[in-house]
Coordinates of C-alpha atoms in Angstrom, one line a residue:
M584 CA 1.2 -30.5 4.6
R585 CA -2.6 -30.4 5.0
W586 CA -3.7 -32.6 2.0
P587 CA -3.1 -36.0 3.8
R588 CA -5.3 -34.9 6.7
Q589 CA -7.9 -33.7 4.2
I590 CA -7.9 -37.0 2.4
A591 CA -8.2 -39.0 5.7
S592 CA -11.1 -36.7 6.8
A593 CA -12.9 -37.2 3.5
A594 CA -12.5 -41.0 3.7
A595 CA -13.9 -41.0 7.3
V596 CA -16.9 -39.0 6.3
T597 CA -17.5 -41.3 3.3
T598 CA -17.3 -44.4 5.4
V599 CA -19.8 -43.0 7.9
L600 CA -22.3 -42.0 5.3
A601 CA -22.0 -45.0 2.9
G602 CA -21.1 -47.8 5.3
P603 CA -24.3 -48.2 7.4
P604 CA -26.8 -48.4 4.4
I605 CA -24.5 -50.9 2.6
V606 CA -24.4 -53.1 5.7
L607 CA -28.1 -52.8 6.4
I608 CA -29.1 -53.6 2.8
Y609 CA -26.9 -56.7 2.6
T610 CA -27.7 -58.1 6.1
A611 CA -31.3 -57.1 6.9
G612 CA -32.7 -55.5 3.8
W613 CA -35.6 -53.2 4.0
P614 CA -37.7 -54.3 7.0
L615 CA -41.1 -53.3 5.8
P616 CA -43.1 -55.2 3.1
T617 CA -42.8 -53.9 -0.4
R618 CA -46.6 -53.4 -0.4
L619 CA -48.4 -52.9 2.9
T620 CA -51.9 -54.5 3.0
Q621 CA -54.7 -54.7 5.6
E622 CA -53.7 -58.3 6.4
H623 CA -50.3 -57.1 7.5
L624 CA -51.9 -54.6 9.8
R625 CA -54.3 -57.1 11.4
Q626 CA -51.5 -59.6 11.9
W627 CA -49.3 -56.9 13.6
L628 CA -52.3 -55.7 15.9
S629 CA -53.1 -59.3 16.9
D630 CA -49.5 -60.2 17.8
P631 CA -47.2 -57.0 17.8
L632 CA -44.2 -58.4 19.6
T633 CA -43.0 -61.2 17.3
E634 CA -39.4 -61.8 16.4
D635 CA -39.9 -60.4 12.9
T636 CA -41.5 -57.1 14.1
L637 CA -38.7 -56.6 16.7
I638 CA -36.0 -57.0 14.1
A639 CA -37.9 -54.7 11.8
G640 CA -38.1 -52.1 14.5
L641 CA -34.4 -52.3 15.2
V642 CA -33.6 -52.0 11.5
L643 CA -35.9 -48.9 11.2
L644 CA -34.2 -47.3 14.2
A645 CA -30.8 -47.9 12.5
W646 CA -32.0 -46.3 9.3
M647 CA -33.4 -43.3 11.2
L648 CA -30.0 -42.8 13.0
W649 CA -28.3 -42.9 9.7
L650 CA -30.7 -40.3 8.2
L651 CA -30.0 -38.1 11.2
T652 CA -26.3 -38.4 10.6
V653 CA -26.7 -37.5 7.0
G654 CA -28.7 -34.4 7.9
L655 CA -26.2 -33.1 10.4
T656 CA -23.4 -33.7 7.9
L657 CA -25.2 -31.8 5.2
R658 CA -26.0 -28.9 7.6
T659 CA -22.3 -28.6 8.6
T660 CA -21.2 -28.7 4.9
V661 CA -23.6 -26.0 3.9
T662 CA -22.6 -23.7 6.8
R663 CA -18.9 -24.1 5.9
A664 CA -19.6 -23.5 2.2
V665 CA -21.6 -20.3 3.0
A666 CA -18.8 -19.0 5.3
T667 CA -16.2 -19.7 2.6
I668 CA -18.2 -17.8 0.0
R669 CA -18.6 -14.8 2.3
R670 CA -14.9 -14.8 3.0
L671 CA -14.0 -15.0 -0.7
R672 CA -16.3 -12.1 -1.4
R673 CA -14.4 -10.0 1.2
L674 CA -11.0 -10.7 -0.4
P675 CA -9.7 -7.7 -2.3
L676 CA -9.3 -8.7 -5.9
P677 CA -6.4 -7.1 -7.8
T678 CA -7.3 -4.2 -10.0
P679 CA -6.1 -4.3 -13.6
M680 CA -3.2 -2.0 -12.8
Q681 CA -2.2 -4.1 -9.8
A682 CA -2.4 -7.3 -11.9
T683 CA -0.2 -5.7 -14.5
A684 CA 2.3 -4.5 -11.9
T685 CA 2.4 -8.0 -10.4
G686 CA 3.0 -9.6 -13.7
M687 CA 5.8 -7.2 -14.5
A688 CA 7.4 -7.8 -11.0
G689 CA 7.3 -11.5 -11.6
A690 CA 8.9 -11.2 -15.0
A691 CA 11.5 -8.9 -13.6
A692 CA 12.2 -11.5 -10.9
L693 CA 12.6 -14.3 -13.4
W694 CA 14.8 -12.4 -15.9
A695 CA 16.8 -10.2 -13.5
P696 CA 20.6 -10.8 -13.8
T697 CA 22.2 -12.6 -10.8
T698 CA 25.1 -10.2 -10.6
T699 CA 25.0 -6.6 -9.4
A700 CA 27.3 -3.7 -10.2
T701 CA 29.6 -2.4 -7.4
T702 CA 29.5 1.3 -6.7
D703 CA 31.3 3.5 -4.3
T704 CA 28.0 4.5 -2.6
P705 CA 26.5 2.0 -0.1
P706 CA 23.0 0.9 -0.7
A707 CA 20.3 2.5 1.3
P708 CA 19.5 0.6 4.5
T709 CA 16.6 -1.8 4.5
P710 CA 13.8 -0.4 6.7
T711 CA 13.3 -3.6 8.7
S712 CA 12.8 -2.1 12.1
T713 CA 11.5 1.5 12.1
G714 CA 8.2 0.5 10.6
E715 CA 7.4 -1.8 13.5
H716 CA 7.1 0.8 16.3
L717 CA 3.4 0.6 16.6
R718 CA 1.4 -2.6 15.6
Q719 CA -0.6 -2.2 12.4
T720 CA -4.1 -3.6 12.8
A721 CA -6.6 -5.1 10.4
D722 CA -8.8 -2.0 10.8
A723 CA -6.4 0.3 9.0
G724 CA -5.0 1.9 12.2
V725 CA -2.3 1.7 14.7
D726 CA -2.1 0.8 18.4
V727 CA -0.5 3.5 20.5
P728 CA 0.3 3.7 24.2
G729 CA -3.1 4.6 25.6
G730 CA -5.5 3.7 22.7
W731 CA -6.0 3.1 19.0
I732 CA -5.9 5.6 16.2
P733 CA -7.1 5.3 12.6
A734 CA -4.3 5.4 10.0
D735 CA -5.4 8.7 8.4
T736 CA -5.7 10.4 11.9
A737 CA -2.2 9.1 12.8
H738 CA -0.8 10.7 9.6
Q739 CA -2.5 14.0 10.5
I740 CA -1.0 13.9 14.0
A741 CA 2.5 13.2 12.5
A742 CA 2.1 16.2 10.2
A743 CA 0.9 18.4 13.0
G744 CA 4.1 17.4 15.0
T745 CA 6.2 18.5 12.0
L746 CA 4.5 21.9 12.0
V747 CA 5.4 22.4 15.7
W748 CA 9.1 22.2 14.7
L749 CA 8.5 24.6 11.8
R750 CA 6.9 27.1 14.1
R751 CA 9.8 26.9 16.5
R752 CA 12.2 27.4 13.6
R753 CA 10.2 30.4 12.4
L754 CA 10.1 32.1 15.8
Y755 CA 13.8 31.6 16.8
R756 CA 15.7 34.8 17.3
P757 CA 19.5 34.5 17.3
P758 CA 21.0 36.3 20.3
P759 CA 23.4 39.2 20.0
P760 CA 27.1 38.2 19.7
G761 CA 28.4 37.0 23.1
Q762 CA 25.0 36.6 24.7
P763 CA 23.5 33.3 25.9
R764 CA 20.9 31.6 23.9
D765 CA 17.5 30.4 25.1
D766 CA 16.8 26.9 24.0
S767 CA 14.0 26.2 26.4
D768 CA 11.7 25.4 23.5
L769 CA 13.9 22.6 22.3
T770 CA 12.0 19.8 24.1
A771 CA 10.8 16.6 22.4
L772 CA 7.2 16.4 21.5
P773 CA 4.8 14.4 23.7
P774 CA 5.6 10.6 23.8
T775 CA 2.4 9.6 22.0
V776 CA 3.2 12.0 19.1
T777 CA 6.8 10.8 18.7
A778 CA 5.7 7.2 18.8
I779 CA 3.2 7.9 16.0
Q780 CA 5.9 9.8 14.0
A781 CA 8.3 6.9 14.4
A782 CA 5.8 4.4 13.3
L783 CA 4.8 6.3 10.1
A784 CA 8.3 7.5 9.2
D785 CA 8.4 5.3 6.0
T786 CA 4.6 4.9 5.5
P787 CA 2.7 7.0 2.8
P788 CA -0.3 9.0 3.9
T789 CA -3.7 7.4 3.7
P790 CA -6.9 9.2 2.4
A791 CA -8.9 10.8 5.2
T792 CA -12.2 9.2 6.1
P793 CA -14.3 11.8 8.0
L794 CA -16.3 10.4 10.9
R795 CA -20.0 10.6 10.3
I796 CA -22.1 11.3 13.3
P797 CA -25.9 11.3 12.7
T798 CA -28.0 14.3 13.6
G799 CA -30.1 14.2 16.7
G800 CA -27.3 12.9 18.9
I801 CA -25.9 9.5 19.8
G802 CA -25.1 8.0 23.1
L803 CA -21.9 6.2 24.0
T804 CA -21.9 3.4 26.5
G805 CA -19.6 0.5 27.3
P806 CA -16.1 0.2 28.8
A807 CA -14.5 2.6 26.3
A808 CA -17.3 5.2 26.0
T809 CA -15.2 8.0 27.4
D810 CA -12.1 7.0 25.5
A811 CA -14.2 7.1 22.3
A812 CA -15.5 10.6 23.1
R813 CA -11.8 11.7 23.4
G814 CA -11.1 10.1 20.0
I815 CA -14.1 11.9 18.4
L816 CA -13.0 15.2 19.9
L817 CA -9.5 14.7 18.4
T818 CA -10.6 13.5 14.9
T819 CA -13.2 16.3 14.6
L820 CA -10.7 19.0 15.5
L821 CA -8.2 17.6 13.0
Q822 CA -10.9 17.8 10.3
A823 CA -11.7 21.3 11.3
L824 CA -8.1 22.3 11.0
R825 CA -7.8 20.8 7.6
D826 CA -11.2 22.0 6.3
T827 CA -13.0 25.0 7.7
T828 CA -16.4 23.8 6.4
Q829 CA -16.3 20.8 8.8
P830 CA -18.4 21.2 12.0
M831 CA -16.8 22.7 15.1
V832 CA -17.0 21.1 18.5
V833 CA -19.0 22.7 21.3
T834 CA -18.5 21.5 24.9
S835 CA -18.6 22.8 28.4
R836 CA -15.6 23.4 30.7
T837 CA -16.8 20.7 33.0
D838 CA -17.1 18.1 30.2
L839 CA -13.6 19.0 29.0
R840 CA -12.1 18.7 32.4
T841 CA -13.8 15.3 32.8
L842 CA -12.4 14.1 29.5
L843 CA -8.9 15.4 29.8
G844 CA -8.3 15.7 33.5
P845 CA -7.8 18.6 35.9
H846 CA -4.7 19.9 34.1
T847 CA -6.5 20.7 30.9
L848 CA -4.5 22.3 28.1
P849 CA -5.2 25.9 27.1
L850 CA -7.4 25.0 24.2
H851 CA -9.5 28.2 24.0
D852 CA -7.5 29.4 20.9
L853 CA -7.7 26.1 19.1
P854 CA -9.6 26.5 15.8
G855 CA -12.8 24.4 15.7
L856 CA -13.4 24.3 19.5
T857 CA -15.8 26.4 21.5
V858 CA -15.7 25.9 25.3
T859 CA -18.7 27.2 27.4
E860 CA -19.0 27.6 31.1
T861 CA -22.0 25.2 31.5
L862 CA -24.0 22.7 29.6
A863 CA -26.9 25.2 29.4
D864 CA -24.5 27.7 27.7
A865 CA -23.5 24.9 25.3
I866 CA -27.1 24.2 24.4
T867 CA -27.8 27.9 23.8
T868 CA -24.7 28.1 21.6
I869 CA -26.0 25.1 19.5
A870 CA -29.5 26.6 19.2
H871 CA -28.1 30.0 18.4
S872 CA -25.9 28.7 15.6
H873 CA -28.9 27.0 14.0
H874 CA -31.0 30.2 14.1
L875 CA -28.1 32.1 12.5
D876 CA -27.9 29.6 9.7
A877 CA -24.2 29.1 10.6
A878 CA -22.1 26.0 10.1
S879 CA -23.6 23.0 11.9
P880 CA -21.6 22.4 15.2
M881 CA -21.2 19.2 17.1
L882 CA -22.0 19.0 20.8
L883 CA -19.8 16.9 23.0
T884 CA -21.2 16.3 26.5
H885 CA -22.6 13.8 29.0
V886 CA -26.2 12.7 29.0
P887 CA -28.0 15.1 31.4
A888 CA -29.5 13.5 34.5
D889 CA -32.4 16.0 34.5
A890 CA -35.2 15.1 32.2
D891 CA -36.1 18.7 31.3
T892 CA -32.5 19.5 30.4
A893 CA -32.4 16.3 28.3
A894 CA -35.6 17.3 26.4
R895 CA -34.2 20.8 25.8
L896 CA -31.0 19.2 24.5
A897 CA -32.9 16.8 22.2
T898 CA -34.7 19.8 20.7
A899 CA -31.4 21.7 20.1
L900 CA -29.9 18.6 18.4
T901 CA -32.8 18.2 16.0
H902 CA -30.7 19.5 13.1
T903 CA -27.1 19.0 14.3
Q904 CA -24.8 16.4 15.6
G905 CA -24.2 15.4 19.2
V906 CA -22.1 12.9 21.0
L907 CA -23.3 12.2 24.6
I908 CA -21.6 9.9 27.0
G909 CA -24.3 7.6 28.5
T910 CA -27.5 6.1 27.3
W911 CA -29.3 8.6 25.1
P912 CA -33.1 8.2 25.4
H913 CA -33.8 10.5 22.4
G914 CA -31.6 8.7 19.9
P915 CA -29.4 5.7 19.2
T916 CA -26.8 4.5 21.6
W917 CA -23.5 2.9 20.6
H918 CA -21.8 0.3 22.8
I919 CA -18.1 0.8 22.6
T920 CA -15.8 -2.2 23.3
P921 CA -12.3 -1.7 24.9
D922 CA -10.6 -1.8 21.5
G923 CA -13.0 0.8 20.0
H924 CA -15.5 -1.2 18.1
A925 CA -19.0 0.3 18.1
A926 CA -22.1 -1.9 18.2
R927 CA -24.8 0.4 16.7
G928 CA -27.6 -2.1 17.2
T929 CA -28.1 -2.4 13.4
G930 CA -26.1 -5.5 12.9
D931 CA -23.0 -3.6 11.7
D932 CA -20.5 -4.1 14.5
R933 CA -17.4 -3.5 12.3
T934 CA -17.2 0.3 12.9
R935 CA -14.1 1.1 14.9
L936 CA -13.6 4.5 16.6
C937 CA -10.5 6.2 17.7
V938 CA -10.1 5.5 21.5
L939 CA -7.7 7.5 23.7
T940 CA -6.9 7.7 27.4
A941 CA -6.7 11.1 29.0
T942 CA -2.9 11.2 28.8
A943 CA -2.8 10.2 25.2
A944 CA -5.5 12.7 24.3
R945 CA -3.6 15.5 26.0
D946 CA -0.4 14.5 24.2
L947 CA -2.1 14.7 20.8
L948 CA -4.1 17.8 21.4
A949 CA -0.9 19.6 22.6
V950 CA 0.5 19.7 19.0
L951 CA -2.8 21.2 17.6
T952 CA -2.7 24.3 19.7
P953 CA -1.4 27.4 17.8
T954 CA 0.6 28.5 20.9
P955 CA 1.4 25.3 22.9
P956 CA 2.3 25.8 26.6
T957 CA 5.9 26.7 27.2
P958 CA 7.7 23.6 28.4
P959 CA 10.0 23.7 31.4
A960 CA 13.6 24.5 30.5
V961 CA 15.5 21.3 29.8
A962 CA 19.2 21.3 29.2
V963 CA 19.8 20.1 25.7
P964 CA 23.0 18.0 25.5
R965 CA 26.0 19.8 24.2
Q966 CA 27.1 16.7 22.3
R967 CA 30.6 17.5 23.4
P968 CA 33.2 14.8 22.6
P969 CA 34.9 13.4 25.7
A970 CA 38.3 14.8 24.7
P971 CA 39.5 17.7 22.5
I972 CA 39.7 16.6 18.9
P973 CA 42.6 18.0 16.9
P974 CA 42.0 19.5 13.4
P975 CA 41.5 17.0 10.7
E976 CA 44.8 17.7 9.0
A977 CA 46.7 17.1 12.2
S978 CA 44.9 13.9 13.2
S979 CA 46.2 10.4 12.7
P980 CA 44.2 8.4 10.1
K981 CA 41.4 6.3 11.6
L982 CA 40.2 2.9 10.4
F983 CA 36.6 4.0 10.3
T984 CA 35.0 7.2 9.1
L985 CA 31.4 8.0 10.1
R986 CA 29.6 10.9 8.4
V987 CA 26.3 11.8 10.0
L988 CA 25.9 15.4 8.6
G989 CA 23.9 15.0 5.5
S990 CA 23.3 11.3 4.4
P991 CA 24.8 9.0 7.1
T992 CA 27.6 6.8 5.8
L993 CA 30.1 4.5 7.5
R994 CA 33.4 3.7 5.7
A995 CA 36.0 1.1 6.7
A996 CA 39.5 1.7 5.3
G997 CA 37.9 4.1 2.8
K998 CA 35.3 1.7 1.5
P999 CA 31.5 2.1 2.3
V1000 CA 29.9 -0.4 4.6
T1001 CA 26.4 -1.6 3.8
I1002 CA 24.1 -1.2 6.8
R1003 CA 21.1 -3.5 6.3
R1004 CA 18.8 -2.2 9.1
T1005 CA 17.6 1.3 9.4
A1006 CA 17.6 0.9 13.2
A1007 CA 21.3 -0.1 13.1
L1008 CA 22.0 3.2 11.2
Q1009 CA 20.1 5.0 14.0
I1010 CA 22.3 3.4 16.6
L1011 CA 25.4 4.7 14.8
V1012 CA 24.0 8.2 14.5
A1013 CA 22.9 8.2 18.2
L1014 CA 26.4 7.1 19.4
A1015 CA 27.9 9.9 17.2
I1016 CA 25.6 12.4 18.9
Y1017 CA 26.5 11.1 22.4
P1018 CA 30.2 10.2 22.3
D1019 CA 30.1 9.4 26.0
G1020 CA 27.8 6.5 25.2
A1021 CA 24.2 5.6 25.9
T1022 CA 22.6 2.8 28.0
T1023 CA 20.7 -0.1 26.7
H1024 CA 17.4 1.4 27.9
D1025 CA 18.2 4.9 26.4
L1026 CA 19.0 3.4 23.0
A1027 CA 16.0 1.1 22.9
T1028 CA 13.4 3.6 24.0
T1029 CA 14.9 6.3 21.7
I1030 CA 14.7 4.2 18.5
W1031 CA 11.4 2.3 19.4
P1032 CA 9.3 4.8 21.4
G1033 CA 6.0 3.6 22.7
L1034 CA 6.8 -0.2 22.8
P1035 CA 7.1 -2.3 26.0
R1036 CA 10.6 -2.3 27.5
H1037 CA 11.1 -6.1 27.1
T1038 CA 10.2 -5.9 23.4
V1039 CA 12.5 -3.1 22.5
A1040 CA 15.4 -4.6 24.5
R1041 CA 15.2 -7.8 22.4
R1042 CA 15.0 -5.7 19.2
L1043 CA 18.1 -3.7 20.2
Y1044 CA 20.2 -6.9 20.8
T1045 CA 19.1 -8.3 17.4
T1046 CA 19.9 -5.0 15.6
L1047 CA 23.3 -4.7 17.3
S1048 CA 24.1 -8.3 16.4
D1049 CA 23.2 -7.6 12.7
L1050 CA 25.2 -4.4 12.8
R1051 CA 28.3 -6.3 14.1
K1052 CA 27.9 -8.8 11.2
D1053 CA 27.6 -6.0 8.6
I1054 CA 30.9 -4.4 9.9
T1055 CA 32.9 -7.4 10.6
A1056 CA 32.1 -8.8 7.2
T1057 CA 34.5 -6.2 5.9
G1058 CA 37.3 -7.8 7.7
H1059 CA 37.7 -5.1 10.3
P1060 CA 37.0 -5.0 14.1
H1061 CA 33.7 -3.7 15.5
P1062 CA 33.9 0.0 16.3
I1063 CA 31.2 -0.1 19.0
A1064 CA 32.2 -1.1 22.6
H1065 CA 30.0 -2.0 25.6
T1066 CA 31.3 -0.8 28.9
D1067 CA 29.3 -0.7 32.2
D1068 CA 26.0 -1.1 30.3
R1069 CA 26.9 1.8 28.0
Y1070 CA 27.4 1.5 24.3
H1071 CA 30.0 3.9 22.8
L1072 CA 32.2 4.3 19.7
H1073 CA 35.9 3.5 19.9
H1074 CA 37.3 7.1 19.7
Q1075 CA 40.8 5.7 18.7
H1076 CA 39.5 3.9 15.7
I1077 CA 36.7 6.1 14.3
D1078 CA 36.5 9.6 12.9
V1079 CA 33.1 11.4 13.1
D1080 CA 32.3 14.6 11.3
L1081 CA 29.9 15.8 14.0
W1082 CA 32.7 15.7 16.6
H1083 CA 34.7 18.1 14.5
L1084 CA 31.7 20.4 14.2
N1085 CA 31.1 20.3 17.9
A1086 CA 34.7 21.1 18.6
A1087 CA 34.4 24.2 16.3
I1088 CA 31.2 25.2 18.1
D1089 CA 32.9 24.9 21.5
H1090 CA 35.8 27.0 20.3
A1091 CA 33.5 29.7 18.8
T1092 CA 31.2 30.0 21.9
T1093 CA 34.0 29.9 24.5
A1094 CA 36.4 32.4 22.8
V1095 CA 37.0 35.5 25.0
A1096 CA 37.0 37.8 22.0
H1097 CA 35.1 37.7 18.7
H1098 CA 37.1 35.7 16.1
P1099 CA 35.5 35.7 12.7
H1100 CA 37.6 32.7 11.8
A1101 CA 36.1 30.7 14.6
H1102 CA 32.6 31.3 13.4
Q1103 CA 33.6 30.6 9.8
A1104 CA 35.0 27.3 11.0
V1105 CA 31.6 26.3 12.4
I1106 CA 30.0 27.2 9.0
D1107 CA 32.6 25.2 7.1
H1108 CA 32.2 22.1 9.2
Y1109 CA 28.4 22.0 8.8
T1110 CA 27.7 20.0 5.6
G1111 CA 24.0 19.4 6.3
D1112 CA 21.4 18.4 8.8
I1113 CA 22.1 15.3 10.9
A1114 CA 20.8 12.3 9.0
A1115 CA 19.1 14.8 6.6
N1116 CA 17.3 12.1 4.5
H1117 CA 15.7 10.4 7.5
T1118 CA 12.6 11.4 9.5
W1119 CA 13.5 10.1 13.0
P1120 CA 11.5 12.1 15.6
W1121 CA 14.1 11.7 18.3
L1122 CA 16.5 13.7 16.2
D1123 CA 14.4 16.9 15.9
P1124 CA 15.6 18.6 19.1
I1125 CA 19.3 17.8 18.3
R1126 CA 19.0 18.9 14.7
E1127 CA 17.5 22.2 15.7
Y1128 CA 20.1 22.7 18.4
T1129 CA 22.9 22.1 15.9
R1130 CA 21.3 24.2 13.2
R1131 CA 20.9 27.2 15.6
H1132 CA 24.6 27.2 16.3
V1133 CA 25.3 27.5 12.6
I1134 CA 22.7 30.2 12.2
D1135 CA 24.3 32.0 15.1
A1136 CA 27.6 31.9 13.3
H1137 CA 26.1 33.4 10.2
T1138 CA 24.2 36.2 12.1
T1139 CA 27.3 37.0 14.2
L1140 CA 29.3 37.5 11.0
A1141 CA 26.5 39.5 9.5
T1142 CA 26.0 41.7 12.6
T1143 CA 29.7 42.5 12.9
A1144 CA 30.2 43.2 9.2
A1145 CA 30.6 46.9 8.4
D1146 CA 29.8 46.5 4.7
P1147 CA 26.0 46.0 4.0
H1148 CA 26.9 43.8 1.0
T1149 CA 28.9 41.5 3.2
R1150 CA 26.1 41.5 5.8
L1151 CA 23.5 40.6 3.1
H1152 CA 25.8 37.7 1.9
H1153 CA 25.9 36.2 5.4
L1154 CA 22.1 36.6 5.9
Q1155 CA 21.4 35.0 2.6
N1156 CA 23.5 32.0 3.6
A1157 CA 21.6 31.8 6.9
L1158 CA 18.3 31.9 5.0
R1159 CA 19.4 29.0 2.8
L1160 CA 20.0 27.1 6.0
D1161 CA 16.5 28.0 7.4
P1162 CA 14.0 29.5 5.0
Y1163 CA 11.3 29.6 7.6
N1164 CA 12.9 31.9 10.1
E1165 CA 11.1 35.2 10.4
H1166 CA 13.8 37.2 12.1
L1167 CA 16.3 36.4 9.4
H1168 CA 13.9 37.5 6.7
H1169 CA 13.2 40.9 8.4
H1170 CA 17.0 41.4 9.0
A1171 CA 17.7 40.6 5.3
A1172 CA 14.8 42.9 4.2
D1173 CA 16.2 45.8 6.2
T1174 CA 19.6 45.3 4.7
L1175 CA 18.1 45.3 1.2
T1176 CA 16.4 48.5 2.0
T1177 CA 19.6 50.0 3.2
L1178 CA 21.2 49.0 -0.1
G1179 CA 18.4 50.9 -2.0
R1180 CA 16.5 47.8 -3.0
P1181 CA 13.0 48.1 -1.4
H1182 CA 11.3 46.1 -4.1
D1183 CA 13.6 43.2 -3.5
A1184 CA 12.9 43.5 0.2
D1185 CA 9.1 43.4 -0.3
A1186 CA 9.5 40.4 -2.7
L1187 CA 11.6 38.6 0.0
L1188 CA 8.9 39.0 2.6
T1189 CA 6.2 38.1 0.2
R1190 CA 7.9 34.8 -0.6
H1191 CA 8.4 34.1 3.0
H1192 CA 4.7 34.7 3.7
Q1193 CA 3.7 32.4 1.0
R1194 CA 6.1 29.7 2.2
L1195 CA 4.5 29.8 5.6
I1196 CA 1.1 29.5 4.1
D1197 CA 2.2 26.5 1.9
A1198 CA 3.6 24.8 5.0
G1199 CA 0.4 25.2 6.9
I1200 CA 1.7 27.9 9.3
T1201 CA -0.6 30.9 9.3
P1202 CA 1.2 34.0 10.2
P1203 CA -0.4 35.8 13.2
R1204 CA 0.1 39.2 11.6
P1205 CA 0.6 40.6 8.1
V1206 CA 4.2 40.3 7.0
T1207 CA 5.3 43.9 6.8
R1208 CA 8.4 45.7 7.9

């Protein structure tokens, strides 16, 4: 407790301030005469070093030291009081609505019953882990591997990553029956993007705060000047994607290569970005846009070493924005600290800019390009169980039942098990996807991307310990084993719906001849997306891989159906599974036309077109058949 120390401190200060004058008054009194006359002065001048004058001098010195102590104490007190007042002014006071909500919450806590009803559905897991992927900072942003990003920018990046998967779903074309499928696009998004998505999985979006760059150009200096320039490039392009009235970015190919490295992404098709061959061309573009009365662009470059070029650049930036790396003699210069704080030279040092390394910037810009570079072909895991699983009706009853298709649920002896941590639920889903098991490193880096290895390892052990407690509290043994640094589920004690689906997929894809029943079995075992009510970015490639198998089953049955009504039925079921796929819509529209329903076909394509617009996916061509 702090109050005993505070009382002792106050007593000490009181003693120092009040003690000396009390002692001086009662021992020596006031050393000077009550009324100083000329006789006193003549006496002191004639004999200054008497015993009385020496005592009086010492007493005066003591009084002066006491007055100095009082002055220093008062100065310290006033300084602390001013700092306290300033801090209290910065505290966010609750709004009337917040105060009302707080009062209602307190009343509810006081009067809530102490017993809860028991239901058959387990409570939702408590998100105690997934929100800690990236450290939240006081400046309303998140620390990511390779920099710092404002919260609103991070949410825009997460949304852009979601659009990448929607574009992949839209462009997928099921292969003809019996032909191999190309899954080369089913690669995870760049690490910086997945780390942001994981951190913001359970966080509501924040209002966007556009970055304001003054006209005339600003210079960026300091240890993070180049990192801040990359951050300004990213945030400005995001604003341009969301709002076409925002300024576009003009930069030269050399500047872009300096910022992003020699392996620059193909950004020439990115809306809001104009890349010129040279700085002179960029200056001409800026000046030309001003003469055309076009939208004001923003120039991103380095401060020219040539004085004439710098003067020409200053003229071009008279009515537009410019960000220049280096000291800008024709305008203000901001000094950028390593964590992104900008000292503008006006006393306001609290502005914090987005700062990114070249690798982090390339990761984030990759999800903004309309046609991102084709990734190398990576084998997506088949998620095949280690041994053939018999049909459900022929299998022996298992102690545990794990359902990961749809809403994940674990049951022990038929009763739901409450999983307190969201990360623990992710571990169960991951071990269901990889029946052969996963290493400590793989599990930790999958669930907590972007964090140091030693940190995530500790979190993994804590989460596994809590998961064991959740399960063993039911009186049953733990279904997770640890063998040779690999965690895996006990196949003899647990039944997993995904394993049955994968067994049906294996049977349908390896059958020598076409068997409609095999494809129908795939459809019947698919009861929803894997962990459909959770937004875990590591699941995106696996969800899409599994969904494509089910789509293939629908389209195979549609393609081999002789009756157009039956064909339309299978295509409609496939469209319910993926309402964004363009090939399925055109195939269904052609079938509707065959059935003599051209108006229904046009309406179907129109709805699909509008759905893409609502999702933020702009079709590259008019949706016509």
